[in-house]
Amino acid sequence: DAMVIQNPRYQVTQFGKPVTLSCSQTLNHNVMYWYQQKSSQAPKLLFHYYDKDFNNEADTPDNFQSRRPNTSFCFLDIRSPGLGDAAMYLCATSREGPKGEKLFFGSGTQLSVL
Amino acid sequence: LAKTTQPISMDSYEGQEVNITCSHNNIATNDYITWYQQFPSQGPRFIIQGYKTKVTNEVASLFIPADRKSSTLSLPRVSLSDTAVYYCLVGEGSNTGKLIFGQGTTLQVKP
């Protein structure tokens, strides 16, 4: 059974049209992450939540926002997608986090921007 | 920047043992070392995790020297389906669980 679920699997949006990607987990993990992965590159950390505390990476564009309304759900909002935002977006969880514990990944959402 | 350094690519042949080494000179005392495998268009998949010495599971072994400044993932008798990108991750020394991927190692297994 899937433990980290991302929806949708594929998302097509228009240039400048806001889009929301969702992630849910059944693991009751404390930490949730959003990574962006472009073709032939490593996943790039956008931000992560340690419980309710939001941690933004310094180089994450303001265009990217996130919400975590409860332990199970986390959303990635792209306010005005540009062509350069086309990528795979990966959600991951870990039980506690500070020691570099095991990450559990969803299947990812492949975002296309037209 | 990630705290890990790996070779960018490696080639092997079916049936051979493959060893991929990762450097993490600044690993924190309490941090785990974790390896992931990623196929195209899929999320990374956990392979193995260790803290010190040697860990073995059904798919791989992980060797960690006493100083913990490096680790080696060993894949026994690789097959074509082991062609993938392999990442090692260690904690970033934060209290919040921040985890950053390095460039990874692209393993190409040839027939």
PDB file of C-alpha atoms in Angstrom:
ATOM      1  CA  ASP A   1       0.000   0.000   0.000  1.00  0.00           C
ATOM      2  CA  ALA A   2       1.286   3.420  -0.924  1.00  0.00           C
ATOM      3  CA  MET A   3       2.408   5.335   2.144  1.00  0.00           C
ATOM      4  CA  VAL A   4       3.229   8.671   0.501  1.00  0.00           C
ATOM      5  CA  ILE A   5       0.720   9.599  -2.146  1.00  0.00           C
ATOM      6  CA  GLN A   6       1.098  12.424  -4.613  1.00  0.00           C
ATOM      7  CA  ASN A   7      -1.645  13.769  -6.789  1.00  0.00           C
ATOM      8  CA  PRO A   8      -1.883  14.199  -9.635  1.00  0.00           C
ATOM      9  CA  ARG A   9       0.771  12.006 -11.275  1.00  0.00           C
ATOM     10  CA  TYR A  10       0.878  14.351 -14.265  1.00  0.00           C
ATOM     11  CA  GLN A  11      -0.142  18.002 -14.247  1.00  0.00           C
ATOM     12  CA  VAL A  12      -0.313  20.345 -17.208  1.00  0.00           C
ATOM     13  CA  THR A  13      -0.740  24.049 -16.613  1.00  0.00           C
ATOM     14  CA  GLN A  14      -0.482  27.226 -18.604  1.00  0.00           C
ATOM     15  CA  PHE A  15       2.195  29.828 -18.222  1.00  0.00           C
ATOM     16  CA  GLY A  16       1.235  32.047 -15.303  1.00  0.00           C
ATOM     17  CA  LYS A  17      -1.747  29.964 -14.175  1.00  0.00           C
ATOM     18  CA  PRO A  18      -1.538  28.975 -10.497  1.00  0.00           C
ATOM     19  CA  VAL A  19      -1.230  25.288  -9.766  1.00  0.00           C
ATOM     20  CA  THR A  20      -1.330  23.204  -6.580  1.00  0.00           C
ATOM     21  CA  LEU A  21       0.280  19.840  -6.071  1.00  0.00           C
ATOM     22  CA  SER A  22      -0.735  17.661  -3.160  1.00  0.00           C
ATOM     23  CA  CYS A  23       0.927  15.076  -0.988  1.00  0.00           C
ATOM     24  CA  SER A  24      -0.508  12.875   1.724  1.00  0.00           C
ATOM     25  CA  GLN A  25       1.087  10.336   4.046  1.00  0.00           C
ATOM     26  CA  THR A  26      -0.216   7.499   6.189  1.00  0.00           C
ATOM     27  CA  LEU A  27       3.017   7.116   8.168  1.00  0.00           C
ATOM     28  CA  ASN A  28       2.380   9.841  10.743  1.00  0.00           C
ATOM     29  CA  HIS A  29       5.869  11.143  10.054  1.00  0.00           C
ATOM     30  CA  ASN A  30       7.004  14.381  11.570  1.00  0.00           C
ATOM     31  CA  VAL A  31       8.952  15.771   8.614  1.00  0.00           C
ATOM     32  CA  MET A  32       7.672  16.423   5.084  1.00  0.00           C
ATOM     33  CA  TYR A  33       9.780  17.607   2.166  1.00  0.00           C
ATOM     34  CA  TRP A  34       9.252  19.015  -1.285  1.00  0.00           C
ATOM     35  CA  TYR A  35      11.959  18.452  -3.881  1.00  0.00           C
ATOM     36  CA  GLN A  36      12.113  19.687  -7.469  1.00  0.00           C
ATOM     37  CA  GLN A  37      13.889  17.472  -9.969  1.00  0.00           C
ATOM     38  CA  LYS A  38      14.675  18.486 -13.519  1.00  0.00           C
ATOM     39  CA  SER A  39      15.845  16.120 -16.209  1.00  0.00           C
ATOM     40  CA  SER A  40      19.265  14.550 -15.516  1.00  0.00           C
ATOM     41  CA  GLN A  41      19.663  16.502 -12.276  1.00  0.00           C
ATOM     42  CA  ALA A  42      19.558  15.520  -8.623  1.00  0.00           C
ATOM     43  CA  PRO A  43      16.481  16.382  -6.561  1.00  0.00           C
ATOM     44  CA  LYS A  44      16.696  19.930  -5.254  1.00  0.00           C
ATOM     45  CA  LEU A  45      15.224  20.717  -1.857  1.00  0.00           C
ATOM     46  CA  LEU A  46      12.644  23.505  -2.021  1.00  0.00           C
ATOM     47  CA  PHE A  47      11.456  23.464   1.589  1.00  0.00           C
ATOM     48  CA  HIS A  48      10.558  21.141   4.399  1.00  0.00           C
ATOM     49  CA  TYR A  49       8.341  21.045   7.471  1.00  0.00           C
ATOM     50  CA  TYR A  50       9.591  19.824  10.791  1.00  0.00           C
ATOM     51  CA  ASP A  51       6.221  19.259  12.422  1.00  0.00           C
ATOM     52  CA  LYS A  52       4.496  22.623  11.895  1.00  0.00           C
ATOM     53  CA  ASP A  53       7.697  24.587  11.449  1.00  0.00           C
ATOM     54  CA  PHE A  54       8.312  25.658   7.867  1.00  0.00           C
ATOM     55  CA  ASN A  55      11.905  25.730   6.598  1.00  0.00           C
ATOM     56  CA  ASN A  56      12.484  27.450   3.302  1.00  0.00           C
ATOM     57  CA  GLU A  57      15.681  27.069   1.288  1.00  0.00           C
ATOM     58  CA  ALA A  58      17.411  30.374   0.580  1.00  0.00           C
ATOM     59  CA  ASP A  59      17.337  29.852  -3.176  1.00  0.00           C
ATOM     60  CA  THR A  60      13.715  28.737  -3.456  1.00  0.00           C
ATOM     61  CA  PRO A  61      11.862  31.338  -5.552  1.00  0.00           C
ATOM     62  CA  ASP A  62       9.049  33.294  -3.913  1.00  0.00           C
ATOM     63  CA  ASN A  63       6.802  31.869  -6.602  1.00  0.00           C
ATOM     64  CA  PHE A  64       6.789  28.611  -4.631  1.00  0.00           C
ATOM     65  CA  GLN A  65       4.713  28.368  -1.484  1.00  0.00           C
ATOM     66  CA  SER A  66       3.697  25.503   0.739  1.00  0.00           C
ATOM     67  CA  ARG A  67       1.018  24.625   3.263  1.00  0.00           C
ATOM     68  CA  ARG A  68       0.805  21.843   5.795  1.00  0.00           C
ATOM     69  CA  PRO A  69      -2.667  21.991   7.344  1.00  0.00           C
ATOM     70  CA  ASN A  70      -2.145  18.818   9.377  1.00  0.00           C
ATOM     71  CA  THR A  71       0.346  15.977   9.859  1.00  0.00           C
ATOM     72  CA  SER A  72      -0.952  13.992   6.905  1.00  0.00           C
ATOM     73  CA  PHE A  73      -1.167  16.564   4.133  1.00  0.00           C
ATOM     74  CA  CYS A  74       1.205  18.963   2.474  1.00  0.00           C
ATOM     75  CA  PHE A  75       0.656  21.181  -0.576  1.00  0.00           C
ATOM     76  CA  LEU A  76       2.956  22.897  -3.019  1.00  0.00           C
ATOM     77  CA  ASP A  77       1.547  26.040  -4.612  1.00  0.00           C
ATOM     78  CA  ILE A  78       3.194  27.575  -7.644  1.00  0.00           C
ATOM     79  CA  ARG A  79       1.664  31.005  -7.958  1.00  0.00           C
ATOM     80  CA  SER A  80       2.739  31.911 -11.484  1.00  0.00           C
ATOM     81  CA  PRO A  81       4.411  28.979 -13.201  1.00  0.00           C
ATOM     82  CA  GLY A  82       7.053  29.747 -15.764  1.00  0.00           C
ATOM     83  CA  LEU A  83       8.496  27.479 -18.415  1.00  0.00           C
ATOM     84  CA  GLY A  84      11.493  26.880 -16.164  1.00  0.00           C
ATOM     85  CA  ASP A  85       9.266  25.369 -13.489  1.00  0.00           C
ATOM     86  CA  ALA A  86       8.504  22.317 -15.593  1.00  0.00           C
ATOM     87  CA  ALA A  87       9.932  19.436 -13.587  1.00  0.00           C
ATOM     88  CA  MET A  88       9.177  16.419 -11.447  1.00  0.00           C
ATOM     89  CA  TYR A  89       8.062  17.440  -7.967  1.00  0.00           C
ATOM     90  CA  LEU A  90       8.789  14.898  -5.283  1.00  0.00           C
ATOM     91  CA  CYS A  91       7.231  14.756  -1.844  1.00  0.00           C
ATOM     92  CA  ALA A  92       9.007  12.812   0.891  1.00  0.00           C
ATOM     93  CA  THR A  93       8.617  12.142   4.596  1.00  0.00           C
ATOM     94  CA  SER A  94      10.862  11.037   7.422  1.00  0.00           C
ATOM     95  CA  ARG A  95      10.004   9.958  10.921  1.00  0.00           C
ATOM     96  CA  GLU A  96      12.032  12.470  12.867  1.00  0.00           C
ATOM     97  CA  GLY A  97      14.694  13.990  10.673  1.00  0.00           C
ATOM     98  CA  PRO A  98      17.615  15.436  12.644  1.00  0.00           C
ATOM     99  CA  LYS A  99      19.850  12.379  12.227  1.00  0.00           C
ATOM    100  CA  GLY A 100      19.224  11.995   8.518  1.00  0.00           C
ATOM    101  CA  GLU A 101      16.694   9.265   8.859  1.00  0.00           C
ATOM    102  CA  LYS A 102      15.248   7.275   5.984  1.00  0.00           C
ATOM    103  CA  LEU A 103      13.171   9.177   3.450  1.00  0.00           C
ATOM    104  CA  PHE A 104       9.959   7.775   2.061  1.00  0.00           C
ATOM    105  CA  PHE A 105       9.108   9.179  -1.359  1.00  0.00           C
ATOM    106  CA  GLY A 106       5.905   9.492  -3.299  1.00  0.00           C
ATOM    107  CA  SER A 107       5.765   8.687  -7.005  1.00  0.00           C
ATOM    108  CA  GLY A 108       6.135  12.332  -7.906  1.00  0.00           C
ATOM    109  CA  THR A 109       4.100  14.789  -9.954  1.00  0.00           C
ATOM    110  CA  GLN A 110       5.411  15.586 -13.411  1.00  0.00           C
ATOM    111  CA  LEU A 111       4.534  19.216 -14.139  1.00  0.00           C
ATOM    112  CA  SER A 112       4.385  20.567 -17.664  1.00  0.00           C
ATOM    113  CA  VAL A 113       4.007  24.297 -18.363  1.00  0.00           C
ATOM    114  CA  LEU A 114       2.626  25.326 -21.742  1.00  0.00           C
TER     115      LEU A 114
ATOM    116  CA  LEU B   1      25.593  22.413  -0.973  1.00  0.00           C
ATOM    117  CA  ALA B   2      25.325  18.747  -0.167  1.00  0.00           C
ATOM    118  CA  LYS B   3      27.775  17.292   2.295  1.00  0.00           C
ATOM    119  CA  THR B   4      28.500  14.302   0.060  1.00  0.00           C
ATOM    120  CA  THR B   5      30.737  13.678  -2.957  1.00  0.00           C
ATOM    121  CA  GLN B   6      30.387  10.710  -5.322  1.00  0.00           C
ATOM    122  CA  PRO B   7      31.759   9.742  -8.737  1.00  0.00           C
ATOM    123  CA  ILE B   8      29.477  11.075 -11.451  1.00  0.00           C
ATOM    124  CA  SER B   9      29.291   7.820 -13.373  1.00  0.00           C
ATOM    125  CA  MET B  10      30.388   4.190 -13.364  1.00  0.00           C
ATOM    126  CA  ASP B  11      30.155   1.352 -15.864  1.00  0.00           C
ATOM    127  CA  SER B  12      29.912  -2.331 -15.082  1.00  0.00           C
ATOM    128  CA  TYR B  13      28.939  -5.626 -16.655  1.00  0.00           C
ATOM    129  CA  GLU B  14      26.246  -8.052 -15.664  1.00  0.00           C
ATOM    130  CA  GLY B  15      27.279 -10.428 -12.905  1.00  0.00           C
ATOM    131  CA  GLN B  16      30.006  -8.188 -11.524  1.00  0.00           C
ATOM    132  CA  GLU B  17      30.164  -6.669  -8.059  1.00  0.00           C
ATOM    133  CA  VAL B  18      29.920  -2.885  -8.050  1.00  0.00           C
ATOM    134  CA  ASN B  19      31.288  -0.644  -5.304  1.00  0.00           C
ATOM    135  CA  ILE B  20      30.321   3.021  -5.172  1.00  0.00           C
ATOM    136  CA  THR B  21      32.119   5.208  -2.659  1.00  0.00           C
ATOM    137  CA  CYS B  22      30.762   8.397  -1.144  1.00  0.00           C
ATOM    138  CA  SER B  23      32.803  10.989   0.758  1.00  0.00           C
ATOM    139  CA  HIS B  24      31.210  12.844   3.670  1.00  0.00           C
ATOM    140  CA  ASN B  25      34.094  14.423   5.542  1.00  0.00           C
ATOM    141  CA  ASN B  26      31.913  16.635   7.729  1.00  0.00           C
ATOM    142  CA  ILE B  27      29.340  14.098   8.846  1.00  0.00           C
ATOM    143  CA  ALA B  28      27.898  14.843  12.276  1.00  0.00           C
ATOM    144  CA  THR B  29      28.466  12.397  15.106  1.00  0.00           C
ATOM    145  CA  ASN B  30      24.901  11.137  15.282  1.00  0.00           C
ATOM    146  CA  ASP B  31      23.962  11.157  11.602  1.00  0.00           C
ATOM    147  CA  TYR B  32      23.013   8.113   9.573  1.00  0.00           C
ATOM    148  CA  ILE B  33      24.379   7.349   6.107  1.00  0.00           C
ATOM    149  CA  THR B  34      21.645   6.388   3.675  1.00  0.00           C
ATOM    150  CA  TRP B  35      21.721   5.240   0.057  1.00  0.00           C
ATOM    151  CA  TYR B  36      18.942   5.578  -2.494  1.00  0.00           C
ATOM    152  CA  GLN B  37      18.365   4.258  -6.000  1.00  0.00           C
ATOM    153  CA  GLN B  38      16.451   6.191  -8.616  1.00  0.00           C
ATOM    154  CA  PHE B  39      15.097   5.107 -11.979  1.00  0.00           C
ATOM    155  CA  PRO B  40      13.939   7.629 -14.596  1.00  0.00           C
ATOM    156  CA  SER B  41      10.558   9.237 -13.863  1.00  0.00           C
ATOM    157  CA  GLN B  42      10.342   7.637 -10.418  1.00  0.00           C
ATOM    158  CA  GLY B  43      11.035   8.860  -6.909  1.00  0.00           C
ATOM    159  CA  PRO B  44      14.214   7.704  -5.169  1.00  0.00           C
ATOM    160  CA  ARG B  45      13.957   4.336  -3.440  1.00  0.00           C
ATOM    161  CA  PHE B  46      15.677   3.452  -0.175  1.00  0.00           C
ATOM    162  CA  ILE B  47      18.416   0.837  -0.503  1.00  0.00           C
ATOM    163  CA  ILE B  48      20.312   0.679   2.773  1.00  0.00           C
ATOM    164  CA  GLN B  49      21.208   2.723   5.835  1.00  0.00           C
ATOM    165  CA  GLY B  50      23.997   2.489   8.372  1.00  0.00           C
ATOM    166  CA  TYR B  51      25.747   4.285  11.181  1.00  0.00           C
ATOM    167  CA  LYS B  52      29.071   2.452  11.457  1.00  0.00           C
ATOM    168  CA  THR B  53      30.890  -0.748  10.424  1.00  0.00           C
ATOM    169  CA  LYS B  54      28.997  -2.955   8.003  1.00  0.00           C
ATOM    170  CA  VAL B  55      25.352  -3.372   7.184  1.00  0.00           C
ATOM    171  CA  THR B  56      23.921  -5.966   4.825  1.00  0.00           C
ATOM    172  CA  ASN B  57      20.421  -6.540   3.527  1.00  0.00           C
ATOM    173  CA  GLU B  58      18.903  -8.560   0.719  1.00  0.00           C
ATOM    174  CA  VAL B  59      20.026  -6.165  -2.017  1.00  0.00           C
ATOM    175  CA  ALA B  60      23.271  -4.508  -0.897  1.00  0.00           C
ATOM    176  CA  SER B  61      25.996  -4.059   1.673  1.00  0.00           C
ATOM    177  CA  LEU B  62      27.214  -0.833   3.178  1.00  0.00           C
ATOM    178  CA  PHE B  63      30.753  -0.490   4.479  1.00  0.00           C
ATOM    179  CA  ILE B  64      31.580   2.394   6.813  1.00  0.00           C
ATOM    180  CA  PRO B  65      35.117   2.906   8.162  1.00  0.00           C
ATOM    181  CA  ALA B  66      35.742   3.869  11.758  1.00  0.00           C
ATOM    182  CA  ASP B  67      36.168   7.574  11.001  1.00  0.00           C
ATOM    183  CA  ARG B  68      32.815   7.609   9.103  1.00  0.00           C
ATOM    184  CA  LYS B  69      34.157  10.112   6.579  1.00  0.00           C
ATOM    185  CA  SER B  70      33.228   7.866   3.693  1.00  0.00           C
ATOM    186  CA  SER B  71      31.010   4.923   2.905  1.00  0.00           C
ATOM    187  CA  THR B  72      30.889   2.296   0.171  1.00  0.00           C
ATOM    188  CA  LEU B  73      27.747   0.810  -1.295  1.00  0.00           C
ATOM    189  CA  SER B  74      28.366  -2.695  -2.618  1.00  0.00           C
ATOM    190  CA  LEU B  75      25.976  -4.273  -5.110  1.00  0.00           C
ATOM    191  CA  PRO B  76      26.669  -7.981  -5.635  1.00  0.00           C
ATOM    192  CA  ARG B  77      26.289  -9.477  -9.103  1.00  0.00           C
ATOM    193  CA  VAL B  78      24.565  -6.577 -10.810  1.00  0.00           C
ATOM    194  CA  SER B  79      22.043  -7.054 -13.583  1.00  0.00           C
ATOM    195  CA  LEU B  80      20.812  -4.757 -16.337  1.00  0.00           C
ATOM    196  CA  SER B  81      17.933  -3.686 -14.083  1.00  0.00           C
ATOM    197  CA  ASP B  82      20.426  -2.154 -11.644  1.00  0.00           C
ATOM    198  CA  THR B  83      21.151   0.595 -14.165  1.00  0.00           C
ATOM    199  CA  ALA B  84      20.084   3.682 -12.235  1.00  0.00           C
ATOM    200  CA  VAL B  85      21.317   6.724 -10.334  1.00  0.00           C
ATOM    201  CA  TYR B  86      22.569   6.074  -6.804  1.00  0.00           C
ATOM    202  CA  TYR B  87      22.632   8.769  -4.141  1.00  0.00           C
ATOM    203  CA  CYS B  88      24.151   8.786  -0.685  1.00  0.00           C
ATOM    204  CA  LEU B  89      22.705  11.173   1.869  1.00  0.00           C
ATOM    205  CA  VAL B  90      23.801  12.255   5.317  1.00  0.00           C
ATOM    206  CA  GLY B  91      22.209  14.731   7.675  1.00  0.00           C
ATOM    207  CA  GLU B  92      22.912  18.410   7.172  1.00  0.00           C
ATOM    208  CA  GLY B  93      23.578  19.025  10.817  1.00  0.00           C
ATOM    209  CA  SER B  94      20.256  20.796  11.266  1.00  0.00           C
ATOM    210  CA  ASN B  95      17.707  20.173  13.971  1.00  0.00           C
ATOM    211  CA  THR B  96      14.898  20.128  11.459  1.00  0.00           C
ATOM    212  CA  GLY B  97      15.739  17.170   9.278  1.00  0.00           C
ATOM    213  CA  LYS B  98      17.062  19.065   6.282  1.00  0.00           C
ATOM    214  CA  LEU B  99      18.392  16.600   3.676  1.00  0.00           C
ATOM    215  CA  ILE B 100      20.139  17.666   0.480  1.00  0.00           C
ATOM    216  CA  PHE B 101      20.991  15.420  -2.456  1.00  0.00           C
ATOM    217  CA  GLY B 102      24.419  15.475  -4.010  1.00  0.00           C
ATOM    218  CA  GLN B 103      24.954  14.821  -7.689  1.00  0.00           C
ATOM    219  CA  GLY B 104      24.623  11.027  -7.416  1.00  0.00           C
ATOM    220  CA  THR B 105      26.367   8.278  -9.369  1.00  0.00           C
ATOM    221  CA  THR B 106      24.908   7.057 -12.637  1.00  0.00           C
ATOM    222  CA  LEU B 107      25.588   3.331 -12.887  1.00  0.00           C
ATOM    223  CA  GLN B 108      25.384   1.793 -16.346  1.00  0.00           C
ATOM    224  CA  VAL B 109      25.304  -2.002 -16.400  1.00  0.00           C
ATOM    225  CA  LYS B 110      26.181  -3.542 -19.739  1.00  0.00           C
ATOM    226  CA  PRO B 111      25.355  -7.021 -20.997  1.00  0.00           C
TER     227      PRO B 111
END
